[in-house]
Every structure is written in C-alpha cells, then in structure tokens.
PDB file of N, CA and C in Angstrom:
ATOM      1  N   VAL A   1       7.184   3.597 -16.109  1.00  0.00           N
ATOM      2  CA  VAL A   1       6.411   4.566 -15.368  1.00  0.00           C
ATOM      3  C   VAL A   1       5.655   5.472 -16.361  1.00  0.00           C
ATOM      4  N   ASP A   2       6.336   5.887 -17.419  1.00  0.00           N
ATOM      5  CA  ASP A   2       5.658   6.772 -18.391  1.00  0.00           C
ATOM      6  C   ASP A   2       4.441   6.095 -19.034  1.00  0.00           C
ATOM      7  N   VAL A   3       4.576   4.820 -19.320  1.00  0.00           N
ATOM      8  CA  VAL A   3       3.463   4.057 -19.943  1.00  0.00           C
ATOM      9  C   VAL A   3       2.320   3.968 -18.955  1.00  0.00           C
ATOM     10  N   GLY A   4       2.652   3.714 -17.667  1.00  0.00           N
ATOM     11  CA  GLY A   4       1.641   3.625 -16.620  1.00  0.00           C
ATOM     12  C   GLY A   4       0.889   4.965 -16.433  1.00  0.00           C
ATOM     13  N   ILE A   5       1.629   6.038 -16.440  1.00  0.00           N
ATOM     14  CA  ILE A   5       0.994   7.387 -16.340  1.00  0.00           C
ATOM     15  C   ILE A   5       0.107   7.624 -17.537  1.00  0.00           C
ATOM     16  N   TRP A   6       0.615   7.311 -18.738  1.00  0.00           N
ATOM     17  CA  TRP A   6      -0.177   7.511 -19.939  1.00  0.00           C
ATOM     18  C   TRP A   6      -1.468   6.696 -19.880  1.00  0.00           C
ATOM     19  N   ALA A   7      -1.359   5.447 -19.451  1.00  0.00           N
ATOM     20  CA  ALA A   7      -2.546   4.559 -19.391  1.00  0.00           C
ATOM     21  C   ALA A   7      -3.524   5.084 -18.342  1.00  0.00           C
ATOM     22  N   MET A   8      -3.062   5.512 -17.202  1.00  0.00           N
ATOM     23  CA  MET A   8      -3.967   5.980 -16.136  1.00  0.00           C
ATOM     24  C   MET A   8      -4.680   7.270 -16.549  1.00  0.00           C
ATOM     25  N   GLN A   9      -4.070   8.072 -17.419  1.00  0.00           N
ATOM     26  CA  GLN A   9      -4.682   9.316 -17.839  1.00  0.00           C
ATOM     27  C   GLN A   9      -5.460   9.214 -19.144  1.00  0.00           C
ATOM     28  N   SER A  10      -5.452   8.061 -19.785  1.00  0.00           N
ATOM     29  CA  SER A  10      -6.169   7.907 -21.056  1.00  0.00           C
ATOM     30  C   SER A  10      -7.659   7.925 -20.862  1.00  0.00           C
ATOM     31  N   LYS A  11      -8.362   8.388 -21.867  1.00  0.00           N
ATOM     32  CA  LYS A  11      -9.798   8.471 -21.828  1.00  0.00           C
ATOM     33  C   LYS A  11     -10.425   7.056 -21.792  1.00  0.00           C
ATOM     34  N   LEU A  12      -9.752   6.090 -22.410  1.00  0.00           N
ATOM     35  CA  LEU A  12     -10.198   4.712 -22.410  1.00  0.00           C
ATOM     36  C   LEU A  12     -10.309   4.163 -20.988  1.00  0.00           C
ATOM     37  N   LEU A  13      -9.355   4.546 -20.174  1.00  0.00           N
ATOM     38  CA  LEU A  13      -9.352   4.009 -18.789  1.00  0.00           C
ATOM     39  C   LEU A  13     -10.383   4.698 -17.935  1.00  0.00           C
ATOM     40  N   GLN A  14     -10.947   5.799 -18.362  1.00  0.00           N
ATOM     41  CA  GLN A  14     -11.970   6.484 -17.584  1.00  0.00           C
ATOM     42  C   GLN A  14     -13.309   5.770 -17.709  1.00  0.00           C
ATOM     43  N   MET A  15     -13.451   4.858 -18.645  1.00  0.00           N
ATOM     44  CA  MET A  15     -14.683   4.073 -18.790  1.00  0.00           C
ATOM     45  C   MET A  15     -14.770   3.040 -17.685  1.00  0.00           C
ATOM     46  N   GLY A  16     -15.892   2.921 -17.032  1.00  0.00           N
ATOM     47  CA  GLY A  16     -16.056   2.108 -15.860  1.00  0.00           C
ATOM     48  C   GLY A  16     -15.511   0.692 -15.984  1.00  0.00           C
ATOM     49  N   ILE A  17     -15.964  -0.072 -16.969  1.00  0.00           N
ATOM     50  CA  ILE A  17     -15.548  -1.473 -17.039  1.00  0.00           C
ATOM     51  C   ILE A  17     -14.081  -1.634 -17.360  1.00  0.00           C
ATOM     52  N   MET A  18     -13.548  -0.788 -18.217  1.00  0.00           N
ATOM     53  CA  MET A  18     -12.123  -0.844 -18.567  1.00  0.00           C
ATOM     54  C   MET A  18     -11.252  -0.460 -17.338  1.00  0.00           C
ATOM     55  N   LYS A  19     -11.686   0.568 -16.637  1.00  0.00           N
ATOM     56  CA  LYS A  19     -10.927   0.954 -15.424  1.00  0.00           C
ATOM     57  C   LYS A  19     -10.947  -0.166 -14.386  1.00  0.00           C
ATOM     58  N   ASP A  20     -12.129  -0.741 -14.183  1.00  0.00           N
ATOM     59  CA  ASP A  20     -12.208  -1.839 -13.215  1.00  0.00           C
ATOM     60  C   ASP A  20     -11.329  -3.021 -13.587  1.00  0.00           C
ATOM     61  N   ALA A  21     -11.270  -3.342 -14.907  1.00  0.00           N
ATOM     62  CA  ALA A  21     -10.428  -4.473 -15.336  1.00  0.00           C
ATOM     63  C   ALA A  21      -8.953  -4.170 -15.133  1.00  0.00           C
ATOM     64  N   VAL A  22      -8.503  -2.950 -15.501  1.00  0.00           N
ATOM     65  CA  VAL A  22      -7.105  -2.597 -15.363  1.00  0.00           C
ATOM     66  C   VAL A  22      -6.724  -2.559 -13.894  1.00  0.00           C
ATOM     67  N   MET A  23      -7.593  -1.989 -13.046  1.00  0.00           N
ATOM     68  CA  MET A  23      -7.272  -1.929 -11.621  1.00  0.00           C
ATOM     69  C   MET A  23      -7.214  -3.320 -11.012  1.00  0.00           C
ATOM     70  N   ALA A  24      -8.083  -4.193 -11.436  1.00  0.00           N
ATOM     71  CA  ALA A  24      -8.073  -5.581 -10.885  1.00  0.00           C
ATOM     72  C   ALA A  24      -6.781  -6.308 -11.257  1.00  0.00           C
ATOM     73  N   VAL A  25      -6.365  -6.157 -12.533  1.00  0.00           N
ATOM     74  CA  VAL A  25      -5.132  -6.781 -12.965  1.00  0.00           C
ATOM     75  C   VAL A  25      -3.918  -6.179 -12.200  1.00  0.00           C
ATOM     76  N   THR A  26      -3.916  -4.876 -12.074  1.00  0.00           N
ATOM     77  CA  THR A  26      -2.830  -4.196 -11.363  1.00  0.00           C
ATOM     78  C   THR A  26      -2.759  -4.677  -9.934  1.00  0.00           C
ATOM     79  N   LYS A  27      -3.898  -4.774  -9.259  1.00  0.00           N
ATOM     80  CA  LYS A  27      -3.914  -5.209  -7.888  1.00  0.00           C
ATOM     81  C   LYS A  27      -3.420  -6.628  -7.731  1.00  0.00           C
ATOM     82  N   ARG A  28      -3.835  -7.513  -8.632  1.00  0.00           N
ATOM     83  CA  ARG A  28      -3.480  -8.927  -8.515  1.00  0.00           C
ATOM     84  C   ARG A  28      -2.036  -9.191  -8.949  1.00  0.00           C
ATOM     85  N   THR A  29      -1.408  -8.265  -9.613  1.00  0.00           N
ATOM     86  CA  THR A  29      -0.020  -8.504 -10.087  1.00  0.00           C
ATOM     87  C   THR A  29       0.943  -7.623  -9.317  1.00  0.00           C
ATOM     88  N   PHE A  30       1.108  -6.417  -9.750  1.00  0.00           N
ATOM     89  CA  PHE A  30       2.128  -5.509  -9.197  1.00  0.00           C
ATOM     90  C   PHE A  30       1.862  -5.209  -7.694  1.00  0.00           C
ATOM     91  N   TYR A  31       0.647  -4.790  -7.405  1.00  0.00           N
ATOM     92  CA  TYR A  31       0.362  -4.346  -6.053  1.00  0.00           C
ATOM     93  C   TYR A  31       0.591  -5.509  -5.035  1.00  0.00           C
ATOM     94  N   GLU A  32      -0.006  -6.658  -5.276  1.00  0.00           N
ATOM     95  CA  GLU A  32       0.118  -7.760  -4.312  1.00  0.00           C
ATOM     96  C   GLU A  32       1.567  -8.283  -4.256  1.00  0.00           C
ATOM     97  N   HIS A  33       2.335  -8.077  -5.279  1.00  0.00           N
ATOM     98  CA  HIS A  33       3.722  -8.513  -5.292  1.00  0.00           C
ATOM     99  C   HIS A  33       4.591  -7.600  -4.414  1.00  0.00           C
ATOM    100  N   PHE A  34       4.344  -6.322  -4.459  1.00  0.00           N
ATOM    101  CA  PHE A  34       5.215  -5.368  -3.781  1.00  0.00           C
ATOM    102  C   PHE A  34       4.647  -4.807  -2.470  1.00  0.00           C
ATOM    103  N   CYS A  35       3.349  -4.939  -2.224  1.00  0.00           N
ATOM    104  CA  CYS A  35       2.725  -4.340  -1.045  1.00  0.00           C
ATOM    105  C   CYS A  35       2.160  -5.457  -0.157  1.00  0.00           C
ATOM    106  N   ALA A  36       2.351  -5.265   1.152  1.00  0.00           N
ATOM    107  CA  ALA A  36       1.883  -6.213   2.114  1.00  0.00           C
ATOM    108  C   ALA A  36       0.389  -6.142   2.364  1.00  0.00           C
ATOM    109  N   GLY A  37      -0.215  -4.975   2.109  1.00  0.00           N
ATOM    110  CA  GLY A  37      -1.645  -4.837   2.315  1.00  0.00           C
ATOM    111  C   GLY A  37      -2.100  -3.424   2.122  1.00  0.00           C
ATOM    112  N   GLU A  38      -3.424  -3.254   2.152  1.00  0.00           N
ATOM    113  CA  GLU A  38      -3.990  -1.922   1.971  1.00  0.00           C
ATOM    114  C   GLU A  38      -4.041  -1.094   3.225  1.00  0.00           C
ATOM    115  N   ASP A  39      -3.879  -1.737   4.383  1.00  0.00           N
ATOM    116  CA  ASP A  39      -3.838  -1.031   5.650  1.00  0.00           C
ATOM    117  C   ASP A  39      -2.863  -1.758   6.594  1.00  0.00           C
ATOM    118  N   ALA A  40      -2.681  -1.166   7.773  1.00  0.00           N
ATOM    119  CA  ALA A  40      -1.710  -1.706   8.700  1.00  0.00           C
ATOM    120  C   ALA A  40      -2.081  -3.110   9.187  1.00  0.00           C
ATOM    121  N   VAL A  41      -3.321  -3.368   9.352  1.00  0.00           N
ATOM    122  CA  VAL A  41      -3.785  -4.713   9.831  1.00  0.00           C
ATOM    123  C   VAL A  41      -3.455  -5.757   8.769  1.00  0.00           C
ATOM    124  N   ALA A  42      -3.764  -5.488   7.523  1.00  0.00           N
ATOM    125  CA  ALA A  42      -3.439  -6.430   6.446  1.00  0.00           C
ATOM    126  C   ALA A  42      -1.942  -6.620   6.326  1.00  0.00           C
ATOM    127  N   ALA A  43      -1.168  -5.553   6.424  1.00  0.00           N
ATOM    128  CA  ALA A  43       0.301  -5.655   6.365  1.00  0.00           C
ATOM    129  C   ALA A  43       0.813  -6.494   7.518  1.00  0.00           C
ATOM    130  N   GLY A  44       0.218  -6.355   8.716  1.00  0.00           N
ATOM    131  CA  GLY A  44       0.620  -7.168   9.836  1.00  0.00           C
ATOM    132  C   GLY A  44       0.429  -8.643   9.600  1.00  0.00           C
ATOM    133  N   ARG A  45      -0.719  -8.975   8.974  1.00  0.00           N
ATOM    134  CA  ARG A  45      -1.016 -10.399   8.613  1.00  0.00           C
ATOM    135  C   ARG A  45       0.049 -10.910   7.666  1.00  0.00           C
ATOM    136  N   SER A  46       0.383 -10.103   6.650  1.00  0.00           N
ATOM    137  CA  SER A  46       1.385 -10.526   5.692  1.00  0.00           C
ATOM    138  C   SER A  46       2.763 -10.713   6.333  1.00  0.00           C
ATOM    139  N   ILE A  47       3.121  -9.788   7.205  1.00  0.00           N
ATOM    140  CA  ILE A  47       4.404  -9.905   7.854  1.00  0.00           C
ATOM    141  C   ILE A  47       4.477 -11.113   8.737  1.00  0.00           C
ATOM    142  N   ARG A  48       3.420 -11.394   9.459  1.00  0.00           N
ATOM    143  CA  ARG A  48       3.377 -12.604  10.298  1.00  0.00           C
ATOM    144  C   ARG A  48       3.574 -13.870   9.435  1.00  0.00           C
ATOM    145  N   SER A  49       2.907 -13.901   8.316  1.00  0.00           N
ATOM    146  CA  SER A  49       3.004 -15.065   7.403  1.00  0.00           C
ATOM    147  C   SER A  49       4.411 -15.221   6.905  1.00  0.00           C
ATOM    148  N   VAL A  50       5.002 -14.136   6.478  1.00  0.00           N
ATOM    149  CA  VAL A  50       6.433 -14.184   5.991  1.00  0.00           C
ATOM    150  C   VAL A  50       7.337 -14.630   7.128  1.00  0.00           C
ATOM    151  N   ASN A  51       7.111 -14.111   8.342  1.00  0.00           N
ATOM    152  CA  ASN A  51       7.920 -14.457   9.491  1.00  0.00           C
ATOM    153  C   ASN A  51       7.815 -15.930   9.828  1.00  0.00           C
ATOM    154  N   GLU A  52       6.603 -16.497   9.756  1.00  0.00           N
ATOM    155  CA  GLU A  52       6.393 -17.896  10.017  1.00  0.00           C
ATOM    156  C   GLU A  52       7.126 -18.788   9.029  1.00  0.00           C
ATOM    157  N   ALA A  53       7.422 -18.250   7.841  1.00  0.00           N
ATOM    158  CA  ALA A  53       8.174 -18.992   6.813  1.00  0.00           C
ATOM    159  C   ALA A  53       9.689 -18.825   7.061  1.00  0.00           C
ATOM    160  N   GLY A  54      10.063 -18.124   8.119  1.00  0.00           N
ATOM    161  CA  GLY A  54      11.469 -17.946   8.436  1.00  0.00           C
ATOM    162  C   GLY A  54      12.110 -16.750   7.742  1.00  0.00           C
ATOM    163  N   LEU A  55      11.297 -15.886   7.180  1.00  0.00           N
ATOM    164  CA  LEU A  55      11.866 -14.703   6.488  1.00  0.00           C
ATOM    165  C   LEU A  55      11.508 -13.447   7.220  1.00  0.00           C
ATOM    166  N   ARG A  56      12.168 -12.364   6.826  1.00  0.00           N
ATOM    167  CA  ARG A  56      11.873 -11.034   7.419  1.00  0.00           C
ATOM    168  C   ARG A  56      11.401 -10.131   6.324  1.00  0.00           C
ATOM    169  N   GLY A  57      10.632  -9.191   6.684  1.00  0.00           N
ATOM    170  CA  GLY A  57      10.156  -8.198   5.728  1.00  0.00           C
ATOM    171  C   GLY A  57      10.638  -6.807   6.086  1.00  0.00           C
ATOM    172  N   MET A  58      10.461  -5.934   5.167  1.00  0.00           N
ATOM    173  CA  MET A  58      10.801  -4.510   5.412  1.00  0.00           C
ATOM    174  C   MET A  58       9.487  -3.724   5.375  1.00  0.00           C
ATOM    175  N   LEU A  59       9.188  -3.063   6.452  1.00  0.00           N
ATOM    176  CA  LEU A  59       7.959  -2.312   6.558  1.00  0.00           C
ATOM    177  C   LEU A  59       8.263  -0.856   6.213  1.00  0.00           C
ATOM    178  N   VAL A  60       7.654  -0.429   5.104  1.00  0.00           N
ATOM    179  CA  VAL A  60       7.784   0.942   4.627  1.00  0.00           C
ATOM    180  C   VAL A  60       6.412   1.537   4.539  1.00  0.00           C
ATOM    181  N   TYR A  61       6.247   2.689   5.145  1.00  0.00           N
ATOM    182  CA  TYR A  61       4.933   3.327   5.103  1.00  0.00           C
ATOM    183  C   TYR A  61       4.959   4.384   4.017  1.00  0.00           C
ATOM    184  N   GLY A  62       4.080   4.217   3.044  1.00  0.00           N
ATOM    185  CA  GLY A  62       3.990   5.165   1.942  1.00  0.00           C
ATOM    186  C   GLY A  62       3.013   6.263   2.289  1.00  0.00           C
ATOM    187  N   VAL A  63       3.509   7.471   2.474  1.00  0.00           N
ATOM    188  CA  VAL A  63       2.695   8.622   2.845  1.00  0.00           C
ATOM    189  C   VAL A  63       2.172   9.258   1.571  1.00  0.00           C
ATOM    190  N   GLU A  64       0.920   9.478   1.540  1.00  0.00           N
ATOM    191  CA  GLU A  64       0.285  10.127   0.413  1.00  0.00           C
ATOM    192  C   GLU A  64       0.521  11.631   0.464  1.00  0.00           C
ATOM    193  N   ASP A  65       0.370  12.266  -0.687  1.00  0.00           N
ATOM    194  CA  ASP A  65       0.524  13.728  -0.756  1.00  0.00           C
ATOM    195  C   ASP A  65      -0.496  14.396   0.174  1.00  0.00           C
ATOM    196  N   ALA A  66      -0.095  15.443   0.797  1.00  0.00           N
ATOM    197  CA  ALA A  66      -1.000  16.221   1.627  1.00  0.00           C
ATOM    198  C   ALA A  66      -0.829  17.689   1.284  1.00  0.00           C
ATOM    199  N   HIS A  67      -1.936  18.350   1.025  1.00  0.00           N
ATOM    200  CA  HIS A  67      -1.864  19.755   0.635  1.00  0.00           C
ATOM    201  C   HIS A  67      -2.485  20.665   1.662  1.00  0.00           C
ATOM    202  N   ASP A  68      -2.929  20.080   2.778  1.00  0.00           N
ATOM    203  CA  ASP A  68      -3.553  20.913   3.815  1.00  0.00           C
ATOM    204  C   ASP A  68      -3.318  20.233   5.161  1.00  0.00           C
ATOM    205  N   ASN A  69      -3.716  20.897   6.219  1.00  0.00           N
ATOM    206  CA  ASN A  69      -3.529  20.386   7.572  1.00  0.00           C
ATOM    207  C   ASN A  69      -4.272  19.064   7.790  1.00  0.00           C
ATOM    208  N   GLU A  70      -5.485  18.941   7.239  1.00  0.00           N
ATOM    209  CA  GLU A  70      -6.256  17.725   7.420  1.00  0.00           C
ATOM    210  C   GLU A  70      -5.535  16.532   6.788  1.00  0.00           C
ATOM    211  N   GLY A  71      -4.981  16.743   5.598  1.00  0.00           N
ATOM    212  CA  GLY A  71      -4.208  15.662   4.941  1.00  0.00           C
ATOM    213  C   GLY A  71      -2.998  15.274   5.728  1.00  0.00           C
ATOM    214  N   CYS A  72      -2.305  16.253   6.253  1.00  0.00           N
ATOM    215  CA  CYS A  72      -1.121  15.954   7.094  1.00  0.00           C
ATOM    216  C   CYS A  72      -1.528  15.199   8.377  1.00  0.00           C
ATOM    217  N   ASP A  73      -2.608  15.600   9.001  1.00  0.00           N
ATOM    218  CA  ASP A  73      -3.090  14.893  10.195  1.00  0.00           C
ATOM    219  C   ASP A  73      -3.469  13.488   9.873  1.00  0.00           C
ATOM    220  N   ARG A  74      -4.139  13.270   8.740  1.00  0.00           N
ATOM    221  CA  ARG A  74      -4.547  11.934   8.327  1.00  0.00           C
ATOM    222  C   ARG A  74      -3.355  11.059   8.102  1.00  0.00           C
ATOM    223  N   ASN A  75      -2.323  11.594   7.435  1.00  0.00           N
ATOM    224  CA  ASN A  75      -1.067  10.828   7.193  1.00  0.00           C
ATOM    225  C   ASN A  75      -0.367  10.490   8.528  1.00  0.00           C
ATOM    226  N   LEU A  76      -0.307  11.483   9.418  1.00  0.00           N
ATOM    227  CA  LEU A  76       0.320  11.226  10.708  1.00  0.00           C
ATOM    228  C   LEU A  76      -0.410  10.121  11.461  1.00  0.00           C
ATOM    229  N   ASN A  77      -1.742  10.201  11.493  1.00  0.00           N
ATOM    230  CA  ASN A  77      -2.505   9.167  12.182  1.00  0.00           C
ATOM    231  C   ASN A  77      -2.309   7.783  11.570  1.00  0.00           C
ATOM    232  N   GLY A  78      -2.238   7.725  10.212  1.00  0.00           N
ATOM    233  CA  GLY A  78      -1.941   6.460   9.573  1.00  0.00           C
ATOM    234  C   GLY A  78      -0.578   5.937   9.884  1.00  0.00           C
ATOM    235  N   PHE A  79       0.400   6.788   9.924  1.00  0.00           N
ATOM    236  CA  PHE A  79       1.761   6.386  10.279  1.00  0.00           C
ATOM    237  C   PHE A  79       1.805   5.868  11.735  1.00  0.00           C
ATOM    238  N   LEU A  80       1.193   6.619  12.653  1.00  0.00           N
ATOM    239  CA  LEU A  80       1.185   6.154  14.036  1.00  0.00           C
ATOM    240  C   LEU A  80       0.441   4.835  14.234  1.00  0.00           C
ATOM    241  N   HIS A  81      -0.626   4.604  13.456  1.00  0.00           N
ATOM    242  CA  HIS A  81      -1.342   3.353  13.498  1.00  0.00           C
ATOM    243  C   HIS A  81      -0.431   2.209  13.014  1.00  0.00           C
ATOM    244  N   THR A  82       0.349   2.471  11.967  1.00  0.00           N
ATOM    245  CA  THR A  82       1.270   1.479  11.439  1.00  0.00           C
ATOM    246  C   THR A  82       2.310   1.112  12.491  1.00  0.00           C
ATOM    247  N   VAL A  83       2.799   2.093  13.222  1.00  0.00           N
ATOM    248  CA  VAL A  83       3.791   1.844  14.280  1.00  0.00           C
ATOM    249  C   VAL A  83       3.139   1.007  15.390  1.00  0.00           C
ATOM    250  N   ASP A  84       1.900   1.310  15.758  1.00  0.00           N
ATOM    251  CA  ASP A  84       1.192   0.519  16.752  1.00  0.00           C
ATOM    252  C   ASP A  84       1.048  -0.940  16.341  1.00  0.00           C
ATOM    253  N   VAL A  85       0.650  -1.150  15.099  1.00  0.00           N
ATOM    254  CA  VAL A  85       0.472  -2.492  14.600  1.00  0.00           C
ATOM    255  C   VAL A  85       1.804  -3.236  14.608  1.00  0.00           C
ATOM    256  N   SER A  86       2.878  -2.533  14.231  1.00  0.00           N
ATOM    257  CA  SER A  86       4.196  -3.177  14.189  1.00  0.00           C
ATOM    258  C   SER A  86       4.653  -3.646  15.581  1.00  0.00           C
ATOM    259  N   LYS A  87       4.170  -2.988  16.618  1.00  0.00           N
ATOM    260  CA  LYS A  87       4.492  -3.395  17.973  1.00  0.00           C
ATOM    261  C   LYS A  87       3.919  -4.817  18.322  1.00  0.00           C
ATOM    262  N   SER A  88       2.851  -5.161  17.610  1.00  0.00           N
ATOM    263  CA  SER A  88       2.247  -6.460  17.883  1.00  0.00           C
ATOM    264  C   SER A  88       2.881  -7.613  17.126  1.00  0.00           C
ATOM    265  N   LEU A  89       3.837  -7.297  16.254  1.00  0.00           N
ATOM    266  CA  LEU A  89       4.503  -8.317  15.429  1.00  0.00           C
ATOM    267  C   LEU A  89       5.575  -8.988  16.242  1.00  0.00           C
ATOM    268  N   PRO A  90       5.953 -10.223  15.871  1.00  0.00           N
ATOM    269  CA  PRO A  90       7.031 -10.922  16.571  1.00  0.00           C
ATOM    270  C   PRO A  90       8.303 -10.093  16.510  1.00  0.00           C
ATOM    271  N   PRO A  91       9.108 -10.129  17.573  1.00  0.00           N
ATOM    272  CA  PRO A  91      10.402  -9.389  17.565  1.00  0.00           C
ATOM    273  C   PRO A  91      11.263  -9.799  16.392  1.00  0.00           C
ATOM    274  N   SER A  92      11.917  -8.835  15.812  1.00  0.00           N
ATOM    275  CA  SER A  92      12.821  -9.031  14.677  1.00  0.00           C
ATOM    276  C   SER A  92      12.136  -9.575  13.435  1.00  0.00           C
ATOM    277  N   SER A  93      10.826  -9.448  13.292  1.00  0.00           N
ATOM    278  CA  SER A  93      10.152  -9.946  12.115  1.00  0.00           C
ATOM    279  C   SER A  93      10.167  -8.904  10.989  1.00  0.00           C
ATOM    280  N   VAL A  94      10.473  -7.673  11.358  1.00  0.00           N
ATOM    281  CA  VAL A  94      10.428  -6.613  10.384  1.00  0.00           C
ATOM    282  C   VAL A  94      11.520  -5.615  10.674  1.00  0.00           C
ATOM    283  N   SER A  95      12.017  -4.999   9.623  1.00  0.00           N
ATOM    284  CA  SER A  95      12.976  -3.885   9.804  1.00  0.00           C
ATOM    285  C   SER A  95      12.382  -2.644   9.171  1.00  0.00           C
ATOM    286  N   PHE A  96      12.751  -1.494   9.639  1.00  0.00           N
ATOM    287  CA  PHE A  96      12.189  -0.233   9.146  1.00  0.00           C
ATOM    288  C   PHE A  96      13.223   0.481   8.332  1.00  0.00           C
TER     289      PHE A  96
END
C-alpha cells in the first residue's frame, strides 16, 4: 500500500502518458481481478457470468468519501442503485 501511495503521488505519475500507462496496467491487473465492474450494471453482468459457471460472488459496495451533503446523497443513490440491480440477479447468486 505504501508503495502504491508513493507511486500515485509521485511527480512522474502526474505526466499524462505515464499516468495513462500506469492506470491501464492497474485496471487490467488488480482492478479487474478484485472488482466486478465500474458500476452496478457491469457488476451485475460479472455476477451473472460467475453464477452461470456454478459459482457465487460476494457483492460489496465501496462507498467513496463524502465531505458534504451532496457527496452523501450521491453515495446513497449509488448504493440504492446497486441494491436495485442485485434484485435482478438470479436467486442465491450473490451474498452481501
């Protein structure tokens, strides 16, 4: 984690092409390995795919920091949208 924080804060990473390269590698490796998708719809697709393979997934909603009412409202709406999408998934395909 410390190395990741150092890298994200380095001046080298602030350069456009270097930042784009690091973010692309991060997305294709760590992010896609641990995250089902960037939004509830993409996560639903991933969960359906895992379920069709006979497996179950664990749906965890990562709430971003909120420092004001607008941020809290945005997080609440995102959470509620995730719950709505999970209702469309096959029964027992996901645990919370």
